[in-house]
Amino acid sequence: MLPNFARDARENPVAFTTLRLLVLIFLVAILAFLAVPTLKDALNKREMDRTMNHAREIYLAGFHMATDGAAKSDAGSAWPGDYDTMGLADYCTKLVQNGYLKVADLQRILSAPDAICKVTGAGAVVLTGKSALKVYKVKRTDPSNTIFSASSNYIYDTPLNPNAAPFHDNGFIVIRKSGDAGVYRKNQATPAGFENDRAKFQSALGIGQLPGAAEGVVAPGDGATVLAGPQQE
């Protein structure tokens, strides 16, 4: 004797097909729900990788300008912290006027999701909106593991703010004066993510720019060590 569901399927094949379709839709919905976090993490990682590559572009431009300036004893071509007064727009203007970057590239370099920096100007660069990157006042005399640039959602030795753009508290990027760069997780924003070992923290991220910062000294915050720019608006 056939089971009830088999008799129902034989007697009402349309209903049985509808039931199978509903089960299939239910299974697909569950799989999609489970896949969303993984897909979101992958998209965030892709955007942070892209921003890290953009940070490398502005770093390489700054490195070449400072190196050429030192070789030619040209004080007009230096690291961002070696100028008397300098904002992010002023520094970008130096890079453009000296031929190390193009205005057309700056908007792409300084923008990321939720942080769109609009770049205008021919001779002098004008920045509006919000920069995805901040550049620190790195000097010629600073050690090679001093932080040169970071994504604007990160403040040194400070937990990530879920409302800070770009990337919120999903992660952040850092590039050092040596050119080494990395994408970091939210739990790596402070020494707590490195077993509260300050040496490990500095080895991974670099040295901050607050006064007195050095090997083994970790002080939270950026203070006035960041080139003033639209990320502060």
PDB file of C-alpha atoms in Angstrom:
ATOM      1  CA  MET A   1       0.000   0.000   0.000  1.00  0.00           C
ATOM      2  CA  LEU A   2       1.378   3.418  -0.958  1.00  0.00           C
ATOM      3  CA  PRO A   3       2.173   5.988   1.785  1.00  0.00           C
ATOM      4  CA  ASN A   4      -0.127   9.005   2.061  1.00  0.00           C
ATOM      5  CA  PHE A   5       2.316  11.466   0.426  1.00  0.00           C
ATOM      6  CA  ALA A   6       2.878   9.087  -2.481  1.00  0.00           C
ATOM      7  CA  ARG A   7      -0.877   8.653  -3.014  1.00  0.00           C
ATOM      8  CA  ASP A   8      -1.269  12.455  -2.782  1.00  0.00           C
ATOM      9  CA  ALA A   9       1.485  12.958  -5.337  1.00  0.00           C
ATOM     10  CA  ARG A  10      -0.118  10.448  -7.719  1.00  0.00           C
ATOM     11  CA  GLU A  11      -3.552  11.908  -7.242  1.00  0.00           C
ATOM     12  CA  ASN A  12      -2.454  15.583  -7.297  1.00  0.00           C
ATOM     13  CA  PRO A  13       0.873  15.937  -9.149  1.00  0.00           C
ATOM     14  CA  VAL A  14       0.539  19.740  -9.358  1.00  0.00           C
ATOM     15  CA  ALA A  15       0.399  20.073  -5.581  1.00  0.00           C
ATOM     16  CA  PHE A  16       3.411  17.796  -5.194  1.00  0.00           C
ATOM     17  CA  THR A  17       5.416  19.841  -7.722  1.00  0.00           C
ATOM     18  CA  THR A  18       4.482  23.043  -5.860  1.00  0.00           C
ATOM     19  CA  LEU A  19       5.614  21.509  -2.579  1.00  0.00           C
ATOM     20  CA  ARG A  20       8.978  20.534  -4.066  1.00  0.00           C
ATOM     21  CA  LEU A  21       9.366  24.057  -5.448  1.00  0.00           C
ATOM     22  CA  LEU A  22       8.652  25.587  -2.035  1.00  0.00           C
ATOM     23  CA  VAL A  23      11.179  23.275  -0.386  1.00  0.00           C
ATOM     24  CA  LEU A  24      13.755  24.228  -3.008  1.00  0.00           C
ATOM     25  CA  ILE A  25      13.093  27.945  -2.481  1.00  0.00           C
ATOM     26  CA  PHE A  26      13.414  27.453   1.278  1.00  0.00           C
ATOM     27  CA  LEU A  27      16.772  25.697   0.899  1.00  0.00           C
ATOM     28  CA  VAL A  28      18.096  28.365  -1.469  1.00  0.00           C
ATOM     29  CA  ALA A  29      17.020  31.074   0.992  1.00  0.00           C
ATOM     30  CA  ILE A  30      18.890  29.347   3.820  1.00  0.00           C
ATOM     31  CA  LEU A  31      22.043  28.989   1.713  1.00  0.00           C
ATOM     32  CA  ALA A  32      21.848  32.649   0.650  1.00  0.00           C
ATOM     33  CA  PHE A  33      21.418  33.727   4.281  1.00  0.00           C
ATOM     34  CA  LEU A  34      24.472  31.733   5.302  1.00  0.00           C
ATOM     35  CA  ALA A  35      26.519  33.076   2.378  1.00  0.00           C
ATOM     36  CA  VAL A  36      25.803  36.777   2.993  1.00  0.00           C
ATOM     37  CA  PRO A  37      28.398  37.282   5.784  1.00  0.00           C
ATOM     38  CA  THR A  38      31.088  35.534   3.737  1.00  0.00           C
ATOM     39  CA  LEU A  39      30.252  37.600   0.658  1.00  0.00           C
ATOM     40  CA  LYS A  40      30.229  40.800   2.694  1.00  0.00           C
ATOM     41  CA  ASP A  41      33.622  39.989   4.209  1.00  0.00           C
ATOM     42  CA  ALA A  42      35.030  39.269   0.747  1.00  0.00           C
ATOM     43  CA  LEU A  43      33.743  42.586  -0.616  1.00  0.00           C
ATOM     44  CA  ASN A  44      35.153  44.493   2.364  1.00  0.00           C
ATOM     45  CA  LYS A  45      38.516  42.779   1.933  1.00  0.00           C
ATOM     46  CA  ARG A  46      38.546  43.652  -1.767  1.00  0.00           C
ATOM     47  CA  GLU A  47      37.852  47.327  -1.043  1.00  0.00           C
ATOM     48  CA  MET A  48      40.512  47.443   1.676  1.00  0.00           C
ATOM     49  CA  ASP A  49      43.042  45.813  -0.656  1.00  0.00           C
ATOM     50  CA  ARG A  50      42.203  48.445  -3.259  1.00  0.00           C
ATOM     51  CA  THR A  51      42.632  51.261  -0.737  1.00  0.00           C
ATOM     52  CA  MET A  52      45.957  49.771   0.379  1.00  0.00           C
ATOM     53  CA  ASN A  53      47.152  49.856  -3.235  1.00  0.00           C
ATOM     54  CA  HIS A  54      46.018  53.473  -3.475  1.00  0.00           C
ATOM     55  CA  ALA A  55      47.976  54.270  -0.309  1.00  0.00           C
ATOM     56  CA  ARG A  56      51.016  52.694  -1.954  1.00  0.00           C
ATOM     57  CA  GLU A  57      50.587  55.049  -4.922  1.00  0.00           C
ATOM     58  CA  ILE A  58      50.645  58.191  -2.810  1.00  0.00           C
ATOM     59  CA  TYR A  59      53.460  56.742  -0.695  1.00  0.00           C
ATOM     60  CA  LEU A  60      55.617  55.951  -3.740  1.00  0.00           C
ATOM     61  CA  ALA A  61      55.013  59.441  -5.100  1.00  0.00           C
ATOM     62  CA  GLY A  62      56.037  60.931  -1.740  1.00  0.00           C
ATOM     63  CA  PHE A  63      59.050  58.631  -1.414  1.00  0.00           C
ATOM     64  CA  HIS A  64      60.370  59.510  -4.857  1.00  0.00           C
ATOM     65  CA  MET A  65      59.820  63.232  -4.277  1.00  0.00           C
ATOM     66  CA  ALA A  66      61.629  63.153  -0.922  1.00  0.00           C
ATOM     67  CA  THR A  67      64.472  61.020  -2.309  1.00  0.00           C
ATOM     68  CA  ASP A  68      64.938  63.291  -5.311  1.00  0.00           C
ATOM     69  CA  GLY A  69      64.771  66.355  -3.056  1.00  0.00           C
ATOM     70  CA  ALA A  70      67.479  64.962  -0.776  1.00  0.00           C
ATOM     71  CA  ALA A  71      69.698  64.120  -3.741  1.00  0.00           C
ATOM     72  CA  LYS A  72      69.310  67.644  -5.143  1.00  0.00           C
ATOM     73  CA  SER A  73      69.288  69.425  -1.753  1.00  0.00           C
ATOM     74  CA  ASP A  74      65.885  70.773  -2.714  1.00  0.00           C
ATOM     75  CA  ALA A  75      63.875  71.729   0.388  1.00  0.00           C
ATOM     76  CA  GLY A  76      60.786  72.041  -1.807  1.00  0.00           C
ATOM     77  CA  SER A  77      60.720  68.281  -2.336  1.00  0.00           C
ATOM     78  CA  ALA A  78      60.593  66.561   1.026  1.00  0.00           C
ATOM     79  CA  TRP A  79      58.670  64.251   3.349  1.00  0.00           C
ATOM     80  CA  PRO A  80      55.338  65.749   4.472  1.00  0.00           C
ATOM     81  CA  GLY A  81      56.557  66.533   7.993  1.00  0.00           C
ATOM     82  CA  ASP A  82      59.642  68.417   6.795  1.00  0.00           C
ATOM     83  CA  TYR A  83      57.622  71.382   5.563  1.00  0.00           C
ATOM     84  CA  ASP A  84      56.850  74.232   7.980  1.00  0.00           C
ATOM     85  CA  THR A  85      53.106  74.127   7.326  1.00  0.00           C
ATOM     86  CA  MET A  86      51.383  71.540   5.209  1.00  0.00           C
ATOM     87  CA  GLY A  87      47.861  70.249   4.727  1.00  0.00           C
ATOM     88  CA  LEU A  88      46.820  67.237   2.674  1.00  0.00           C
ATOM     89  CA  ALA A  89      45.786  69.451  -0.255  1.00  0.00           C
ATOM     90  CA  ASP A  90      49.114  71.312  -0.069  1.00  0.00           C
ATOM     91  CA  TYR A  91      51.032  68.038  -0.068  1.00  0.00           C
ATOM     92  CA  CYS A  92      49.034  66.735  -3.031  1.00  0.00           C
ATOM     93  CA  THR A  93      49.756  70.015  -4.809  1.00  0.00           C
ATOM     94  CA  LYS A  94      53.496  69.456  -4.275  1.00  0.00           C
ATOM     95  CA  LEU A  95      53.243  65.931  -5.668  1.00  0.00           C
ATOM     96  CA  VAL A  96      51.340  67.156  -8.723  1.00  0.00           C
ATOM     97  CA  GLN A  97      53.460  70.232  -9.418  1.00  0.00           C
ATOM     98  CA  ASN A  98      56.653  68.192  -9.171  1.00  0.00           C
ATOM     99  CA  GLY A  99      55.273  65.590 -11.578  1.00  0.00           C
ATOM    100  CA  TYR A 100      54.916  62.638  -9.178  1.00  0.00           C
ATOM    101  CA  LEU A 101      51.118  62.363  -9.379  1.00  0.00           C
ATOM    102  CA  LYS A 102      48.394  63.581 -11.714  1.00  0.00           C
ATOM    103  CA  VAL A 103      45.305  65.459 -10.583  1.00  0.00           C
ATOM    104  CA  ALA A 104      43.202  62.977 -12.540  1.00  0.00           C
ATOM    105  CA  ASP A 105      44.493  60.135 -10.327  1.00  0.00           C
ATOM    106  CA  LEU A 106      44.012  61.794  -6.951  1.00  0.00           C
ATOM    107  CA  GLN A 107      40.247  61.407  -6.700  1.00  0.00           C
ATOM    108  CA  ARG A 108      40.572  57.671  -7.328  1.00  0.00           C
ATOM    109  CA  ILE A 109      43.458  57.357  -4.856  1.00  0.00           C
ATOM    110  CA  LEU A 110      41.791  59.284  -2.033  1.00  0.00           C
ATOM    111  CA  SER A 111      38.314  57.725  -2.354  1.00  0.00           C
ATOM    112  CA  ALA A 112      36.728  54.537  -1.008  1.00  0.00           C
ATOM    113  CA  PRO A 113      33.190  53.391  -0.128  1.00  0.00           C
ATOM    114  CA  ASP A 114      31.483  55.993   2.117  1.00  0.00           C
ATOM    115  CA  ALA A 115      34.471  58.312   1.713  1.00  0.00           C
ATOM    116  CA  ILE A 116      34.446  60.142  -1.597  1.00  0.00           C
ATOM    117  CA  CYS A 117      37.102  62.816  -1.972  1.00  0.00           C
ATOM    118  CA  LYS A 118      36.484  65.263  -4.789  1.00  0.00           C
ATOM    119  CA  VAL A 119      39.603  66.756  -6.339  1.00  0.00           C
ATOM    120  CA  THR A 120      39.646  69.951  -8.376  1.00  0.00           C
ATOM    121  CA  GLY A 121      42.200  72.514  -9.399  1.00  0.00           C
ATOM    122  CA  ALA A 122      44.987  72.762 -11.934  1.00  0.00           C
ATOM    123  CA  GLY A 123      47.970  74.377 -10.241  1.00  0.00           C
ATOM    124  CA  ALA A 124      46.775  74.141  -6.649  1.00  0.00           C
ATOM    125  CA  VAL A 125      44.828  71.036  -5.646  1.00  0.00           C
ATOM    126  CA  VAL A 126      41.533  71.517  -3.818  1.00  0.00           C
ATOM    127  CA  LEU A 127      40.058  68.623  -1.839  1.00  0.00           C
ATOM    128  CA  THR A 128      36.439  68.419  -0.709  1.00  0.00           C
ATOM    129  CA  GLY A 129      34.207  65.674   0.619  1.00  0.00           C
ATOM    130  CA  LYS A 130      35.965  63.045   2.726  1.00  0.00           C
ATOM    131  CA  SER A 131      39.336  61.462   2.116  1.00  0.00           C
ATOM    132  CA  ALA A 132      39.600  57.694   2.563  1.00  0.00           C
ATOM    133  CA  LEU A 133      43.276  58.130   3.448  1.00  0.00           C
ATOM    134  CA  LYS A 134      45.151  60.286   5.872  1.00  0.00           C
ATOM    135  CA  VAL A 135      48.841  61.108   5.583  1.00  0.00           C
ATOM    136  CA  TYR A 136      50.997  61.674   8.643  1.00  0.00           C
ATOM    137  CA  LYS A 137      53.669  64.320   9.132  1.00  0.00           C
ATOM    138  CA  VAL A 138      56.519  61.900   8.518  1.00  0.00           C
ATOM    139  CA  LYS A 139      59.996  63.444   8.553  1.00  0.00           C
ATOM    140  CA  ARG A 140      63.284  62.504   6.934  1.00  0.00           C
ATOM    141  CA  THR A 141      64.718  61.626  10.338  1.00  0.00           C
ATOM    142  CA  ASP A 142      61.858  59.288  11.331  1.00  0.00           C
ATOM    143  CA  PRO A 143      62.613  55.540  11.416  1.00  0.00           C
ATOM    144  CA  SER A 144      61.459  53.399   8.514  1.00  0.00           C
ATOM    145  CA  ASN A 145      58.613  51.768  10.464  1.00  0.00           C
ATOM    146  CA  THR A 146      56.940  55.097  11.216  1.00  0.00           C
ATOM    147  CA  ILE A 147      53.377  55.134   9.874  1.00  0.00           C
ATOM    148  CA  PHE A 148      53.161  57.184   6.676  1.00  0.00           C
ATOM    149  CA  SER A 149      49.460  56.725   5.868  1.00  0.00           C
ATOM    150  CA  ALA A 150      46.365  54.921   7.144  1.00  0.00           C
ATOM    151  CA  SER A 151      42.736  54.590   6.210  1.00  0.00           C
ATOM    152  CA  SER A 152      40.756  57.439   7.763  1.00  0.00           C
ATOM    153  CA  ASN A 153      38.721  55.134   9.998  1.00  0.00           C
ATOM    154  CA  TYR A 154      41.805  54.285  12.048  1.00  0.00           C
ATOM    155  CA  ILE A 155      43.270  56.283  14.917  1.00  0.00           C
ATOM    156  CA  TYR A 156      46.481  54.838  16.308  1.00  0.00           C
ATOM    157  CA  ASP A 157      46.054  52.499  19.284  1.00  0.00           C
ATOM    158  CA  THR A 158      42.304  53.187  19.366  1.00  0.00           C
ATOM    159  CA  PRO A 159      39.422  50.714  18.867  1.00  0.00           C
ATOM    160  CA  LEU A 160      37.676  51.147  15.524  1.00  0.00           C
ATOM    161  CA  ASN A 161      34.536  53.266  15.476  1.00  0.00           C
ATOM    162  CA  PRO A 162      31.639  51.446  13.746  1.00  0.00           C
ATOM    163  CA  ASN A 163      30.467  54.822  12.371  1.00  0.00           C
ATOM    164  CA  ALA A 164      33.821  55.865  10.899  1.00  0.00           C
ATOM    165  CA  ALA A 165      34.282  55.837   7.129  1.00  0.00           C
ATOM    166  CA  PRO A 166      35.643  54.100   5.239  1.00  0.00           C
ATOM    167  CA  PHE A 167      35.286  50.479   6.373  1.00  0.00           C
ATOM    168  CA  HIS A 168      33.748  51.381   9.766  1.00  0.00           C
ATOM    169  CA  ASP A 169      34.913  48.660  12.184  1.00  0.00           C
ATOM    170  CA  ASN A 170      35.417  45.997   9.517  1.00  0.00           C
ATOM    171  CA  GLY A 171      39.166  46.606   9.362  1.00  0.00           C
ATOM    172  CA  PHE A 172      41.748  49.199   8.370  1.00  0.00           C
ATOM    173  CA  ILE A 173      44.922  49.691   6.350  1.00  0.00           C
ATOM    174  CA  VAL A 174      48.349  51.063   7.274  1.00  0.00           C
ATOM    175  CA  ILE A 175      51.442  51.843   5.197  1.00  0.00           C
ATOM    176  CA  ARG A 176      54.800  52.649   6.742  1.00  0.00           C
ATOM    177  CA  LYS A 177      57.685  54.870   5.697  1.00  0.00           C
ATOM    178  CA  SER A 178      59.517  51.765   4.498  1.00  0.00           C
ATOM    179  CA  GLY A 179      56.703  51.088   2.020  1.00  0.00           C
ATOM    180  CA  ASP A 180      55.446  47.998   3.858  1.00  0.00           C
ATOM    181  CA  ALA A 181      51.656  47.930   4.010  1.00  0.00           C
ATOM    182  CA  GLY A 182      48.918  45.709   5.341  1.00  0.00           C
ATOM    183  CA  VAL A 183      45.207  45.186   5.819  1.00  0.00           C
ATOM    184  CA  TYR A 184      44.312  44.625   9.461  1.00  0.00           C
ATOM    185  CA  ARG A 185      41.322  43.269  11.377  1.00  0.00           C
ATOM    186  CA  LYS A 186      39.388  45.276  13.942  1.00  0.00           C
ATOM    187  CA  ASN A 187      40.939  43.396  16.865  1.00  0.00           C
ATOM    188  CA  GLN A 188      44.407  44.462  15.665  1.00  0.00           C
ATOM    189  CA  ALA A 189      43.724  48.174  16.173  1.00  0.00           C
ATOM    190  CA  THR A 190      45.315  48.119  19.645  1.00  0.00           C
ATOM    191  CA  PRO A 191      47.986  46.080  21.468  1.00  0.00           C
ATOM    192  CA  ALA A 192      45.140  44.001  22.949  1.00  0.00           C
ATOM    193  CA  GLY A 193      44.989  42.221  19.604  1.00  0.00           C
ATOM    194  CA  PHE A 194      48.635  41.218  20.046  1.00  0.00           C
ATOM    195  CA  GLU A 195      48.374  39.751  23.548  1.00  0.00           C
ATOM    196  CA  ASN A 196      48.960  43.278  24.906  1.00  0.00           C
ATOM    197  CA  ASP A 197      52.515  43.031  23.634  1.00  0.00           C
ATOM    198  CA  ARG A 198      53.477  46.536  22.498  1.00  0.00           C
ATOM    199  CA  ALA A 199      56.528  45.284  20.644  1.00  0.00           C
ATOM    200  CA  LYS A 200      54.392  42.906  18.563  1.00  0.00           C
ATOM    201  CA  PHE A 201      51.865  45.679  17.954  1.00  0.00           C
ATOM    202  CA  GLN A 202      54.522  48.092  16.703  1.00  0.00           C
ATOM    203  CA  SER A 203      56.209  45.384  14.654  1.00  0.00           C
ATOM    204  CA  ALA A 204      52.919  44.694  12.864  1.00  0.00           C
ATOM    205  CA  LEU A 205      51.548  48.230  12.490  1.00  0.00           C
ATOM    206  CA  GLY A 206      54.457  50.607  12.967  1.00  0.00           C
ATOM    207  CA  ILE A 207      55.294  53.558  15.193  1.00  0.00           C
ATOM    208  CA  GLY A 208      52.706  56.275  15.748  1.00  0.00           C
ATOM    209  CA  GLN A 209      53.381  59.955  15.310  1.00  0.00           C
ATOM    210  CA  LEU A 210      52.515  61.492  18.684  1.00  0.00           C
ATOM    211  CA  PRO A 211      55.361  63.416  20.385  1.00  0.00           C
ATOM    212  CA  GLY A 212      57.776  61.032  22.065  1.00  0.00           C
ATOM    213  CA  ALA A 213      56.645  58.054  20.000  1.00  0.00           C
ATOM    214  CA  ALA A 214      59.445  55.542  19.626  1.00  0.00           C
ATOM    215  CA  GLU A 215      60.199  51.858  19.789  1.00  0.00           C
ATOM    216  CA  GLY A 216      58.286  50.390  22.736  1.00  0.00           C
ATOM    217  CA  VAL A 217      56.227  53.555  23.282  1.00  0.00           C
ATOM    218  CA  VAL A 218      52.577  53.284  22.262  1.00  0.00           C
ATOM    219  CA  ALA A 219      50.391  56.351  22.721  1.00  0.00           C
ATOM    220  CA  PRO A 220      46.790  56.349  21.478  1.00  0.00           C
ATOM    221  CA  GLY A 221      45.610  59.058  19.108  1.00  0.00           C
ATOM    222  CA  ASP A 222      46.836  61.048  16.127  1.00  0.00           C
ATOM    223  CA  GLY A 223      46.651  64.572  17.475  1.00  0.00           C
ATOM    224  CA  ALA A 224      48.116  67.169  15.126  1.00  0.00           C
ATOM    225  CA  THR A 225      50.325  64.600  13.417  1.00  0.00           C
ATOM    226  CA  VAL A 226      47.958  64.142  10.460  1.00  0.00           C
ATOM    227  CA  LEU A 227      48.020  66.495   7.480  1.00  0.00           C
ATOM    228  CA  ALA A 228      44.808  68.498   7.815  1.00  0.00           C
ATOM    229  CA  GLY A 229      42.361  67.491   5.111  1.00  0.00           C
ATOM    230  CA  PRO A 230      38.748  66.705   4.287  1.00  0.00           C
ATOM    231  CA  GLN A 231      38.853  63.595   6.487  1.00  0.00           C
ATOM    232  CA  GLN A 232      38.512  65.987   9.426  1.00  0.00           C
ATOM    233  CA  GLU A 233      35.358  67.710   8.156  1.00  0.00           C
TER     234      GLU A 233
END
